[in-house]
Amino acid sequence: MLKLDSEVQYIKGVGPKRGELLRSRGIRTVEDLLLHLPRAYQDRARFVPLNALKVGQETAIQAKVYRSRVLETRTRGRILDVILTDGTSFVHAKWFHGGYLQQNKVFSAGRRLVMFGRVEFDHYESTFVFFNPEFEVIEETDDPSSLDIGRVVPIYEELAGITSRQFRRIVSTALAQLGSNIEDPLPEEVRESCGLPDLKTSLQRIHFPETSDDLTRLNHRDSPYHHRFIFEEFFLLELIFALRRHQARTVKGVRFHTDDRVRDQVKRILPFHPTNAQKRVLKEIVEDLKAEYPMNRLLQGDVGSGKTIVAFESIVIAVENGYQAALMAPTEILAEQHFINARRILGGLNYNIGVMRSGIRKGEKQATVEKIASGELHLVIGTHALIEEHTQFRKLGLVIVDEQHRFGVLQRLQLMAKGENPNTLVMTATPIPRTLAMTLYGDLDLSVIDEMPPGRTPIRTVHYTERETERVLSMIRKEIEEGRQCYIVYPLIEESEKIDLKSATEGFTKLAEIFANRRLALLHGRLKSEEKEAIMAAFAAGEIDILVSTTVIEVGVDVANATVMLIEHAERFGIAQLHQLRGRVGRGAHQSLCILMTGHAVSEVGRQRIKAMVSTTDGFKLAEVDLQIRGPGEVAGTRQSGLPEFRNANLLTDAYLLNLAQKEAELWATRDEERERLIQRLSTRGGGVNPAGLVTVG
Ligand code: ADP
Ligand code: MG
């Protein structure tokens, strides 16, 4: 008896040879085969008679070959021209460079064909024509089954040399052989509450829809049957996440206390009243810190929403509890910025704060490593140098990873391994679309700062082309005359022969002439750390009017008096980067301006990005646009992110089902055994989400 997990070769008509072929393409079991879903559906229920065709119509026709010939052309090679008739009229089908189609004698006179394509008018021949249509031969000797005509017919991607038509037969046979021997891994309870059809119905109808099924929705992967399979993939993923979150709660971690003394210390560092969002988020963090389990939390918030102070509040709690804290940043500049901030914000508390950079001298590094090991340093800030093997903490209780999107999951775990289940707070600089956060960080609890500190005036964003340089310069001049400061950002450091970009250096020279009586500085990645630091400090102190820079200032820099950000060749930057850069202004009470300069030739995608930037400053909205433009893999930076590969699900179009799956998985959070069994059953399906990979990462 055939079962879903039987090998494909046991389907009648497949046999060992084809079975081997299919296996080589990842189709091992009957279920794998059935999850090879049709790529499209054609309505062959009623064929349009040839004398009723209309130009522009997408349709299937059924007709016999009347005659075929090869036309030699100078521009389009050999065109295969087939004339077909159904008795009512004639139609042409033409394939450019289609000489090869002659070889297998498909188009010999009298052959019955089904053809699918768009009806065009051929001015040359004055007839209707299909250009490069899809076609299928209907054999007269075949039993007149209704698999290929007289119904909505599934079209499959040709695989391992098996044609769409052959696939249709194999799938049909498999379904017939299975009968009702199809066990649904999705519990009825779940199906019912989510309104999803059962597995047997779904498999039957996704391959062989009935007349009542909506063809358009089928073709858009939007039928109830498609939903079911997409849901299943998301549900499995979310169940695994729910399980991991649950298991994480059973681990004994470092536990902090927050008595009056600790609370007073936290209050001492606050230079302002926290926003309600900051208060709420801190409360969520404190709940975790006080609990037995280690914290595993993702802190999301738009650029400038005030994540830094929340991080430092957590650090104070850790240190006051006698533990060390580590703060890891993705770049040297950002680590330095945090270090400066830390000394300023924590100044009153007499903490020993160290910084670990990859660039520092050996002796200095060694000294820092020793102080980390002895526990002398309360807080260590650094780049990935922090996770290098020789750093050993005496008592690491809190790990904060800033700008998570630049680190892989692995690096986060490496730093965590330096302590015994330390509390971990992951911060993102740029908002991540919700769907992506749910698939990438579903194992973390989520806190969101969804409110900006008070007293901000929204940044005005404008777009100019190079032709309007004069106008832009006068805008900058005006701001500087009023005592404000300005950033001018260039995408590249040195003139490259191939890419015609103004370099920061060249730009700096020009600007120095234009603004001869102003104080300018040039900041770029090749400068020594001390030089960068000195320039940043001077800019922060108001001793520099115009800071010309490469993207090294992208993150973290915070100068409230800087009100203009000019980005040269803005079309070369991604949305997240532009948003980060823009976030450097608008940090004080003055109205700020972001000027996006582009050349004349901007790609369509570049134009979309600029348009989005001009229309909103909401980082979460921009993140969604970015996701639409680039797709989940690019946005997540697939290689290191561990974004699961879905078989049918799509984060862009199926967000609704992802939400549904997450809610449903949440309901199973307390049903330990059942949930594990469910994960077992769902994950025995081939392909799709890779739960094994997910499990090993954690
Ligand atoms: P980000 O979330 O991008 O890291 P920061 O933590 O750097 O944002 O905060 C941006 C700016 O807002 C800083 O100058 C910070 O001092 C200020 N800030 C943060 N929270 C508040 C608040 N509640 N009230 C006033 N200013 C605040
Ligand atoms: Mg920050």
XYZ file of C-alpha atoms and ligand atoms in Angstrom:
726
model
C 0.000 0.000 0.000
C 1.376 3.380 -0.989
C 1.930 5.900 1.796
C 3.093 9.501 1.816
C 6.537 8.441 2.973
C 6.874 5.618 0.433
C 9.625 6.084 -2.118
C 8.501 7.591 -5.413
C 9.536 4.569 -7.430
C 6.597 2.643 -5.966
C 4.140 4.889 -7.729
C 2.812 2.900 -10.692
C 4.552 3.931 -13.867
C 7.535 5.528 -12.156
C 9.857 2.607 -11.480
C 13.494 2.561 -10.354
C 14.942 4.540 -13.259
C 12.692 7.562 -13.013
C 12.731 7.157 -9.263
C 16.482 7.661 -9.354
C 16.092 10.714 -11.569
C 13.568 12.243 -9.230
C 15.696 11.456 -6.204
C 18.590 13.283 -7.808
C 16.370 16.361 -7.862
C 15.412 16.104 -4.221
C 12.149 14.232 -4.699
C 12.514 11.089 -2.630
C 9.096 10.314 -1.251
C 5.554 10.406 -2.563
C 5.011 13.413 -0.347
C 8.021 15.237 -1.861
C 6.471 14.627 -5.230
C 3.077 15.920 -4.194
C 4.658 19.029 -2.698
C 6.133 19.815 -6.102
C 3.234 22.146 -6.718
C 1.994 23.231 -10.136
C 3.676 26.378 -11.399
C 0.445 27.472 -13.091
C -3.043 26.363 -14.010
C -4.759 26.512 -17.390
C -8.450 26.541 -17.976
C -9.025 23.838 -20.556
C -12.614 23.281 -19.573
C -13.990 25.107 -22.562
C -11.685 25.743 -25.479
C -12.294 28.918 -27.398
C -13.080 28.102 -31.041
C -10.434 29.574 -33.334
C -12.972 31.788 -35.087
C -13.774 33.454 -31.763
C -10.222 34.386 -30.672
C -9.580 37.972 -29.636
C -6.284 39.827 -29.670
C -4.736 40.158 -26.233
C -6.606 37.174 -24.816
C -4.630 34.633 -22.748
C -6.158 31.331 -23.540
C -5.821 27.666 -24.298
C -6.910 26.307 -27.651
C -7.278 22.791 -28.929
C -6.504 22.187 -32.580
C -4.801 19.909 -35.079
C -1.631 20.641 -36.975
C -2.481 21.590 -40.534
C 1.020 22.175 -41.760
C 4.361 23.332 -40.424
C 7.434 24.871 -41.984
C 10.686 26.558 -41.090
C 11.199 30.128 -42.259
C 14.764 31.281 -42.677
C 15.110 34.877 -41.527
C 18.100 37.115 -41.313
C 17.340 38.676 -37.933
C 15.498 36.006 -36.017
C 17.185 32.843 -37.154
C 15.002 29.965 -38.129
C 11.399 30.532 -37.208
C 9.180 27.507 -36.816
C 5.735 28.372 -38.170
C 2.923 25.931 -37.398
C -0.554 26.397 -38.778
C -3.359 24.827 -36.770
C -7.034 24.391 -37.333
C -10.044 23.266 -35.337
C -12.442 23.320 -38.255
C -13.747 26.792 -37.520
C -10.646 28.728 -38.551
C -6.856 28.733 -38.663
C -4.207 30.130 -36.349
C -0.437 30.348 -36.507
C 2.044 29.478 -33.791
C 5.600 30.778 -34.189
C 8.794 29.992 -32.362
C 11.821 32.175 -32.966
C 15.012 30.164 -33.309
C 12.586 27.264 -33.183
C 14.213 25.097 -35.816
C 15.108 22.507 -33.202
C 11.443 21.868 -32.457
C 11.171 20.257 -35.892
C 13.369 17.361 -34.921
C 10.958 15.376 -32.784
C 8.174 15.560 -35.362
C 5.770 16.957 -32.806
C 4.179 19.111 -35.423
C 3.470 16.602 -38.135
C 0.141 17.176 -39.843
C -2.888 15.814 -38.045
C -1.324 15.904 -34.531
C -3.738 17.111 -31.851
C -2.323 19.839 -29.636
C -3.336 21.989 -26.735
C -1.699 25.364 -26.912
C -1.609 28.109 -24.339
C -0.521 31.686 -24.782
C -1.478 35.191 -25.692
C -3.326 35.865 -28.905
C -1.514 38.418 -31.090
C -2.188 39.778 -34.522
C 0.483 39.017 -37.093
C 0.501 41.982 -39.448
C 2.863 40.233 -41.801
C 0.524 37.304 -42.420
C -2.704 39.057 -41.460
C -3.667 36.257 -39.096
C -3.861 35.537 -35.410
C -0.698 34.092 -33.976
C 0.733 32.735 -30.728
C 4.399 33.590 -30.265
C 6.412 30.939 -28.415
C 3.308 29.399 -26.822
C 3.294 26.562 -24.329
C 1.977 23.434 -25.931
C 1.167 19.861 -25.232
C 0.526 16.964 -27.586
C -2.678 15.095 -26.936
C -2.110 11.533 -28.127
C -4.988 9.934 -29.956
C -3.956 6.609 -28.496
C -4.183 7.876 -24.924
C -7.253 6.853 -23.107
C -9.504 9.869 -23.292
C -8.907 10.656 -19.651
C -9.793 14.069 -18.413
C -6.315 14.777 -17.030
C -5.178 17.036 -19.835
C -8.341 18.558 -21.196
C -11.889 19.341 -20.186
C -10.835 20.805 -16.837
C -8.529 23.218 -15.092
C -5.165 21.601 -15.759
C -2.009 21.903 -13.635
C 1.221 22.919 -15.370
C 4.438 21.695 -13.768
C 7.984 22.826 -13.997
C 9.787 20.239 -16.070
C 12.055 18.331 -13.730
C 14.607 15.607 -14.325
C 13.427 15.348 -17.924
C 9.867 14.636 -16.849
C 7.456 16.806 -18.782
C 4.539 18.628 -17.324
C 2.176 16.159 -18.927
C 4.026 13.157 -17.507
C 4.050 14.799 -14.084
C 0.309 15.184 -14.258
C -0.007 11.443 -14.782
C 2.390 10.513 -12.032
C 0.690 12.833 -9.550
C -2.742 11.572 -10.516
C -1.651 7.953 -10.144
C -0.024 8.673 -6.788
C -3.185 10.305 -5.462
C -5.310 7.393 -6.692
C -2.952 4.834 -5.144
C -2.898 6.685 -1.839
C -6.675 6.779 -1.596
C -7.522 7.901 1.892
C -4.192 6.734 3.207
C -3.192 10.327 3.927
C -2.601 11.300 7.493
C -2.698 15.004 8.204
C 0.101 16.234 10.474
C -1.852 19.425 11.202
C -4.266 18.767 14.068
C -7.918 19.303 13.245
C -8.070 21.852 16.042
C -5.530 24.040 14.262
C -7.130 23.613 10.857
C -10.485 24.541 12.193
C -9.425 27.623 14.065
C -7.441 28.850 11.051
C -9.989 27.816 8.444
C -7.619 25.574 6.507
C -8.542 22.501 4.444
C -7.215 19.067 5.413
C -4.185 17.513 3.733
C -6.050 15.069 1.509
C -8.389 17.709 0.115
C -5.525 20.156 -0.271
C -3.337 17.730 -2.194
C -6.182 16.642 -4.436
C -7.398 20.128 -5.244
C -4.038 21.872 -5.524
C -3.154 19.437 -8.297
C -6.579 18.894 -9.810
C -8.832 21.812 -8.945
C -12.546 21.566 -9.378
C -14.699 23.914 -11.390
C -15.756 25.714 -8.236
C -12.135 26.661 -7.447
C -11.027 30.177 -8.290
C -8.507 29.991 -11.129
C -7.048 33.440 -10.525
C -6.368 32.692 -6.897
C -4.835 29.342 -7.784
C -2.509 31.054 -10.227
C -1.478 33.540 -7.544
C -0.714 30.819 -4.979
C -3.592 32.313 -3.069
C -6.041 29.405 -2.899
C -7.064 27.846 0.428
C -4.918 24.846 -0.520
C -1.838 26.977 -1.047
C -2.546 28.737 2.219
C -2.552 25.430 3.970
C 0.927 24.452 2.805
C 2.350 27.903 3.428
C 0.815 27.951 6.884
C 2.343 24.581 7.640
C 5.851 25.871 6.939
C 5.378 28.947 9.112
C 3.679 26.960 11.837
C 6.588 24.551 12.112
C 9.056 27.418 12.364
C 7.000 29.233 14.987
C 6.518 26.044 16.989
C 10.261 25.573 17.095
C 10.712 29.156 18.230
C 8.026 28.738 20.881
C 9.772 25.601 22.065
C 13.130 27.334 22.201
C 11.778 30.291 24.115
C 10.119 27.888 26.483
C 13.270 25.830 26.968
C 15.303 28.977 27.492
C 13.074 29.726 30.458
C 13.984 26.455 32.096
C 17.708 27.275 32.049
C 19.170 28.728 35.208
C 20.941 31.965 34.452
C 22.420 34.896 36.276
C 19.857 36.521 38.499
C 19.971 40.212 39.458
C 18.262 42.067 42.250
C 16.881 45.553 41.952
C 16.554 46.982 45.420
C 16.294 50.691 46.265
C 20.041 51.146 46.113
C 20.262 49.730 42.594
C 17.280 51.777 41.504
C 18.860 54.946 42.864
C 22.053 54.243 40.961
C 20.074 53.770 37.762
C 18.290 57.067 38.325
C 21.593 58.850 38.867
C 22.719 58.257 35.309
C 19.580 59.623 33.639
C 20.264 62.978 31.954
C 16.567 63.340 31.007
C 13.149 61.898 31.709
C 12.769 58.632 29.863
C 9.912 58.380 27.400
C 7.036 56.053 28.205
C 8.362 53.620 25.640
C 11.804 53.647 27.275
C 10.214 53.044 30.681
C 8.121 50.180 29.392
C 11.077 48.559 27.672
C 13.277 48.892 30.750
C 10.558 47.243 32.788
C 10.472 44.313 30.372
C 14.244 44.019 30.647
C 14.199 44.215 34.445
C 11.601 41.417 34.582
C 14.054 39.222 32.683
C 17.040 40.300 34.771
C 15.254 39.482 38.010
C 14.072 36.098 36.806
C 15.943 32.833 37.159
C 16.223 32.300 33.420
C 18.770 34.252 31.368
C 17.459 37.193 29.380
C 17.254 36.704 25.604
C 15.816 39.900 24.326
C 15.816 41.881 21.113
C 15.505 45.629 21.501
C 14.150 47.311 18.409
C 13.758 51.023 17.966
C 14.134 53.514 15.202
C 17.291 55.568 14.786
C 17.352 58.170 17.552
C 14.605 56.567 19.611
C 16.964 56.329 22.586
C 18.168 52.761 22.860
C 21.550 53.739 24.284
C 20.316 54.923 27.648
C 18.253 51.753 28.095
C 21.397 49.746 27.459
C 23.318 51.737 30.069
C 20.532 51.368 32.613
C 20.810 47.600 32.192
C 24.573 47.828 32.557
C 24.208 49.670 35.861
C 21.934 46.922 37.182
C 24.495 44.272 36.237
C 27.461 46.085 37.744
C 25.600 46.968 40.954
C 24.898 43.254 41.287
C 28.626 42.534 41.197
C 28.798 41.326 37.615
C 30.693 42.444 34.542
C 28.970 43.717 31.417
C 30.139 43.572 27.802
C 28.948 45.810 24.994
C 29.815 44.735 21.478
C 29.581 47.141 18.544
C 30.134 46.368 14.857
C 32.670 49.100 14.034
C 35.621 50.781 15.700
C 33.961 54.172 15.438
C 30.800 52.976 17.061
C 32.717 51.212 19.818
C 34.589 54.446 20.453
C 31.355 56.396 20.473
C 29.908 54.012 23.040
C 33.083 54.311 25.084
C 32.842 58.100 25.104
C 29.151 57.881 25.985
C 29.824 55.348 28.702
C 32.406 57.563 30.379
C 30.044 60.518 30.182
C 26.856 58.748 31.261
C 28.398 56.499 33.905
C 30.876 59.150 35.022
C 29.339 59.596 38.471
C 29.455 55.916 39.347
C 33.194 55.232 39.442
C 33.069 52.184 37.207
C 36.166 50.868 35.537
C 35.448 50.921 31.835
C 37.673 49.354 29.211
C 37.695 49.291 25.469
C 38.893 46.465 23.228
C 39.745 47.342 19.678
C 41.463 45.276 17.039
C 43.789 48.177 16.294
C 45.316 48.755 19.728
C 48.914 48.016 20.655
C 49.776 44.582 21.924
C 50.819 45.679 25.397
C 47.715 47.743 25.890
C 45.569 44.905 24.668
C 47.253 42.472 27.017
C 46.654 44.796 29.951
C 42.965 45.068 29.088
C 42.649 41.311 28.693
C 44.143 40.876 32.158
C 41.797 43.402 33.693
C 38.840 41.621 32.110
C 40.016 38.331 33.558
C 40.652 39.722 37.037
C 37.255 41.370 37.115
C 38.810 44.806 37.586
C 36.893 46.128 34.603
C 33.182 46.485 35.253
C 32.271 47.259 31.694
C 34.112 46.330 28.521
C 33.207 47.888 25.205
C 34.590 46.636 21.937
C 34.281 45.353 18.434
C 34.370 41.665 17.579
C 37.809 41.748 19.228
C 35.764 41.077 22.351
C 34.956 37.547 21.294
C 38.477 36.580 20.411
C 39.353 33.481 22.298
C 41.859 34.834 24.807
C 39.405 37.186 26.475
C 38.118 35.517 29.629
C 35.692 37.294 31.892
C 35.736 36.739 35.599
C 32.028 37.180 36.083
C 30.140 38.106 32.956
C 26.486 38.787 33.717
C 25.238 40.918 30.846
C 25.999 40.883 27.148
C 24.744 43.655 24.914
C 25.144 43.350 21.180
C 24.538 46.579 19.313
C 23.548 46.715 15.661
C 22.767 43.045 15.539
C 22.164 43.108 11.794
C 25.899 43.355 11.254
C 26.731 40.348 13.338
C 25.812 36.780 12.699
C 23.855 34.713 15.160
C 27.066 32.828 15.787
C 28.965 35.858 17.054
C 26.192 36.621 19.477
C 26.402 33.075 20.793
C 30.193 33.204 21.042
C 30.064 36.254 23.267
C 27.352 34.684 25.398
C 29.561 31.646 25.875
C 32.075 33.841 27.742
C 29.785 33.757 30.750
C 27.549 31.167 32.276
C 24.208 31.840 30.637
C 24.590 35.603 30.889
C 21.678 37.913 30.209
C 21.697 39.002 26.602
C 20.266 42.104 25.033
C 20.443 42.436 21.273
C 19.877 45.892 19.818
C 19.197 46.767 16.207
C 20.116 50.111 14.716
C 17.644 49.942 11.907
C 14.165 48.612 12.348
C 13.566 45.193 10.897
C 10.245 44.463 9.214
C 8.061 42.515 11.581
C 7.852 39.456 9.369
C 11.614 39.273 9.123
C 12.086 39.744 12.862
C 9.641 36.912 13.413
C 11.617 34.548 11.229
C 15.116 35.653 12.200
C 14.769 36.401 15.888
C 11.733 34.325 16.818
C 13.772 32.757 19.602
C 14.203 36.145 21.283
C 11.667 38.088 23.282
C 10.926 41.378 21.638
C 10.889 44.899 23.060
C 10.109 47.860 20.844
C 10.724 51.557 21.511
C 7.963 53.031 19.391
C 8.169 56.627 20.532
C 10.677 59.388 19.871
C 12.110 61.539 22.670
C 10.241 64.827 23.003
C 11.352 68.113 21.465
C 12.327 66.739 18.085
C 11.385 68.591 14.952
C 10.852 66.132 12.092
C 13.648 66.110 9.526
C 12.786 67.587 6.149
C 14.166 65.505 3.283
C 14.685 66.841 -0.214
C 16.106 65.458 -3.431
C 18.270 67.462 -5.841
C 20.371 66.557 -8.837
C 23.917 67.752 -9.383
C 22.642 70.495 -11.675
C 21.199 72.187 -8.596
C 24.470 72.227 -6.649
C 24.490 76.019 -6.273
C 21.122 75.983 -4.610
C 22.163 73.191 -2.248
C 25.344 75.009 -1.271
C 23.398 78.123 -0.406
C 21.079 76.088 1.809
C 24.104 74.791 3.687
C 25.639 78.257 3.891
C 22.481 79.606 5.468
C 22.436 76.967 8.217
C 26.091 77.508 9.045
C 25.573 81.247 9.259
C 22.930 80.526 11.857
C 25.473 78.618 13.895
C 24.500 75.098 12.870
C 26.803 72.325 11.673
C 26.720 70.143 8.619
C 27.631 66.625 7.482
C 28.543 65.970 3.878
C 28.792 62.290 3.038
C 30.453 60.659 0.047
C 30.154 57.005 -0.863
C 33.796 56.348 -1.763
C 37.147 57.347 -0.366
C 39.298 57.529 -3.472
C 38.695 58.298 -7.117
C 38.209 55.067 -8.912
C 38.824 54.963 -12.629
C 35.955 52.642 -13.289
C 33.281 54.128 -11.112
C 32.877 57.782 -11.836
C 32.257 59.021 -8.319
C 33.344 62.132 -6.607
C 35.508 60.987 -3.770
C 35.374 62.437 -0.338
C 38.923 63.685 -0.698
C 38.246 65.451 -3.938
C 34.999 66.813 -2.575
C 36.765 68.031 0.503
C 39.283 70.020 -1.513
C 36.533 71.696 -3.488
C 34.429 72.438 -0.453
C 37.402 73.863 1.386
C 37.657 76.469 -1.377
C 33.952 77.212 -1.441
C 33.734 77.545 2.328
C 37.132 79.196 2.708
C 36.279 81.046 5.908
C 34.723 78.016 7.622
C 36.225 75.164 9.588
C 36.140 71.883 7.680
C 37.424 68.420 8.478
C 37.677 65.187 6.551
C 36.818 61.908 8.207
C 37.369 58.525 6.607
C 38.114 54.938 7.462
C 41.839 55.081 6.709
C 42.557 57.524 9.509
C 44.032 56.254 12.757
C 41.580 55.711 15.594
C 42.980 58.627 17.570
C 42.621 60.921 14.583
C 39.025 59.876 14.050
C 38.277 60.311 17.702
C 39.856 63.767 17.749
C 37.856 64.885 14.730
C 34.605 63.546 16.169
C 35.303 65.223 19.492
C 36.025 68.536 17.755
C 32.845 68.275 15.735
C 30.823 67.449 18.852
C 32.373 70.466 20.579
C 31.282 72.736 17.747
C 34.836 73.434 16.598
C 34.122 72.165 13.095
C 31.386 73.576 10.862
C 31.403 71.052 8.066
C 32.346 67.441 8.491
C 33.116 65.843 5.151
C 33.024 62.128 5.528
C 32.662 58.675 4.112
C 30.056 56.423 5.632
C 32.125 55.904 8.786
C 29.741 58.271 10.523
C 26.832 56.059 9.607
C 26.018 54.813 13.057
C 25.799 56.092 16.562
C 27.278 59.551 16.190
C 25.246 62.095 18.116
C 25.692 65.855 17.676
C 22.518 67.819 18.384
C 23.724 71.043 16.739
C 24.282 69.376 13.379
C 21.196 70.127 11.311
C 22.161 69.459 7.721
C 23.057 66.151 6.169
C 24.055 66.258 2.535
C 24.441 62.846 0.948
C 26.279 62.842 -2.371
C 25.394 60.110 -4.867
C 22.516 59.089 -2.675
C 21.468 56.584 -5.330
C 24.461 54.463 -4.386
C 23.235 53.804 -0.876
C 20.673 51.327 0.371
C 17.588 52.407 2.268
C 18.838 51.231 5.646
C 22.096 53.101 5.155
C 20.377 56.295 4.031
C 18.072 56.103 7.012
C 21.013 55.594 9.354
C 22.872 58.516 7.846
C 19.859 60.775 8.023
C 19.445 59.793 11.672
C 22.625 61.763 12.450
C 20.616 64.977 12.164
C 17.318 65.912 13.751
C 18.751 65.250 17.184
C 18.087 68.645 18.667
C 15.336 71.234 18.788
C 16.296 72.923 15.488
C 14.640 72.011 12.213
C 16.938 69.650 10.349
C 17.408 69.049 6.674
C 18.541 66.007 4.751
C 19.577 66.629 1.166
C 19.828 63.650 -1.154
C 21.962 64.489 -4.172
C 21.974 62.229 -7.192
C 23.468 62.231 -10.635
C 21.187 62.270 -13.650
C 21.157 58.582 -14.400
C 19.407 56.895 -11.506
C 18.128 53.345 -11.782
C 14.488 52.509 -11.191
C 15.318 50.915 -7.863
C 17.435 53.914 -6.889
C 14.508 56.167 -7.706
C 12.173 54.081 -5.546
C 14.584 54.339 -2.631
C 14.930 58.106 -2.915
C 11.164 58.474 -3.185
C 10.638 56.417 -0.047
C 13.248 58.447 1.839
C 11.641 61.741 0.866
C 8.154 60.560 1.773
C 8.745 59.257 5.300
C 11.147 59.307 8.248
C 9.495 56.297 9.856
C 12.138 53.592 9.989
C 9.634 50.781 10.246
C 7.859 51.943 7.092
C 11.178 52.261 5.289
C 12.138 48.772 6.383
C 8.966 47.445 4.768
C 9.743 49.282 1.534
C 13.261 47.893 1.640
C 11.861 44.402 2.045
C 9.606 44.922 -0.969
C 12.461 46.195 -3.116
C 15.209 43.807 -2.122
C 13.456 40.745 -0.783
C 13.987 39.006 2.553
C 17.268 37.282 1.709
C 19.073 40.499 0.847
C 17.637 42.477 3.739
C 18.592 39.780 6.210
C 22.013 39.244 4.659
C 21.281 35.573 4.130
C 24.679 34.046 4.472
C 25.154 34.693 8.124
C 21.623 35.344 9.245
C 20.232 31.837 9.129
C 17.074 32.936 7.357
C 15.157 29.706 6.805
C 14.505 28.612 3.259
C 10.857 28.090 2.621
C 9.514 25.755 0.000
C 6.295 27.616 -0.718
C 6.014 30.405 1.814
C 7.003 33.955 0.947
C 7.581 36.606 3.611
C 6.548 39.387 1.286
C 3.164 38.084 0.307
C 2.262 35.742 3.132
C 2.690 37.930 6.201
C -0.911 37.283 7.169
C -0.302 33.544 7.379
C 2.897 34.071 9.333
C 0.981 36.053 11.941
C -1.693 33.400 12.056
C 0.925 30.678 12.484
C 2.664 32.566 15.255
C -0.548 33.087 17.204
C -1.482 29.451 16.802
C 2.007 28.301 17.851
C 1.773 30.496 20.916
C -1.321 28.577 21.996
C 0.786 25.428 22.014
C 3.476 26.989 24.164
C 2.368 25.201 27.312
C 1.569 21.897 25.638
C 5.075 20.536 25.849
C 4.744 16.952 24.730
C 2.122 17.567 22.113
C 4.173 20.362 20.672
C 7.296 18.272 20.399
C 5.339 15.520 18.711
C 3.909 18.057 16.330
C 7.342 19.403 15.493
C 8.466 15.832 14.865
C 5.609 15.173 12.486
C 5.864 18.427 10.614
C 9.598 18.290 10.235
C 9.709 14.817 8.689
C 8.443 16.525 5.561
C 11.315 16.882 3.107
C 12.692 20.253 2.085
C 11.085 23.435 3.231
C 12.130 24.911 6.533
C 15.251 23.417 7.931
C 14.379 22.857 11.563
C 17.506 20.873 12.248
C 19.633 23.871 11.310
C 17.587 26.095 13.530
C 17.882 23.791 16.472
C 21.652 23.456 16.244
C 22.172 27.217 16.071
C 20.738 27.597 19.537
P 19.470 55.264 19.157
O 18.207 54.550 19.508
O 19.559 55.579 17.713
O 20.693 54.571 19.672
P 20.252 57.260 21.031
O 20.204 56.369 22.203
O 21.581 57.590 20.475
O 19.345 56.681 19.878
O 19.451 58.591 21.389
C 19.348 59.634 20.483
C 19.428 60.968 21.169
O 18.251 61.182 21.939
C 20.563 61.093 22.155
O 21.061 62.388 22.037
C 19.930 60.897 23.493
O 20.646 61.567 24.486
C 18.576 61.530 23.289
N 17.520 60.951 24.122
C 17.263 59.651 24.317
N 16.205 59.479 25.133
C 15.775 60.718 25.467
C 14.706 61.216 26.283
N 13.872 60.392 26.914
N 14.567 62.541 26.393
C 15.398 63.377 25.731
N 16.417 62.992 24.959
C 16.621 61.674 24.810
Mg 22.460 53.602 18.863
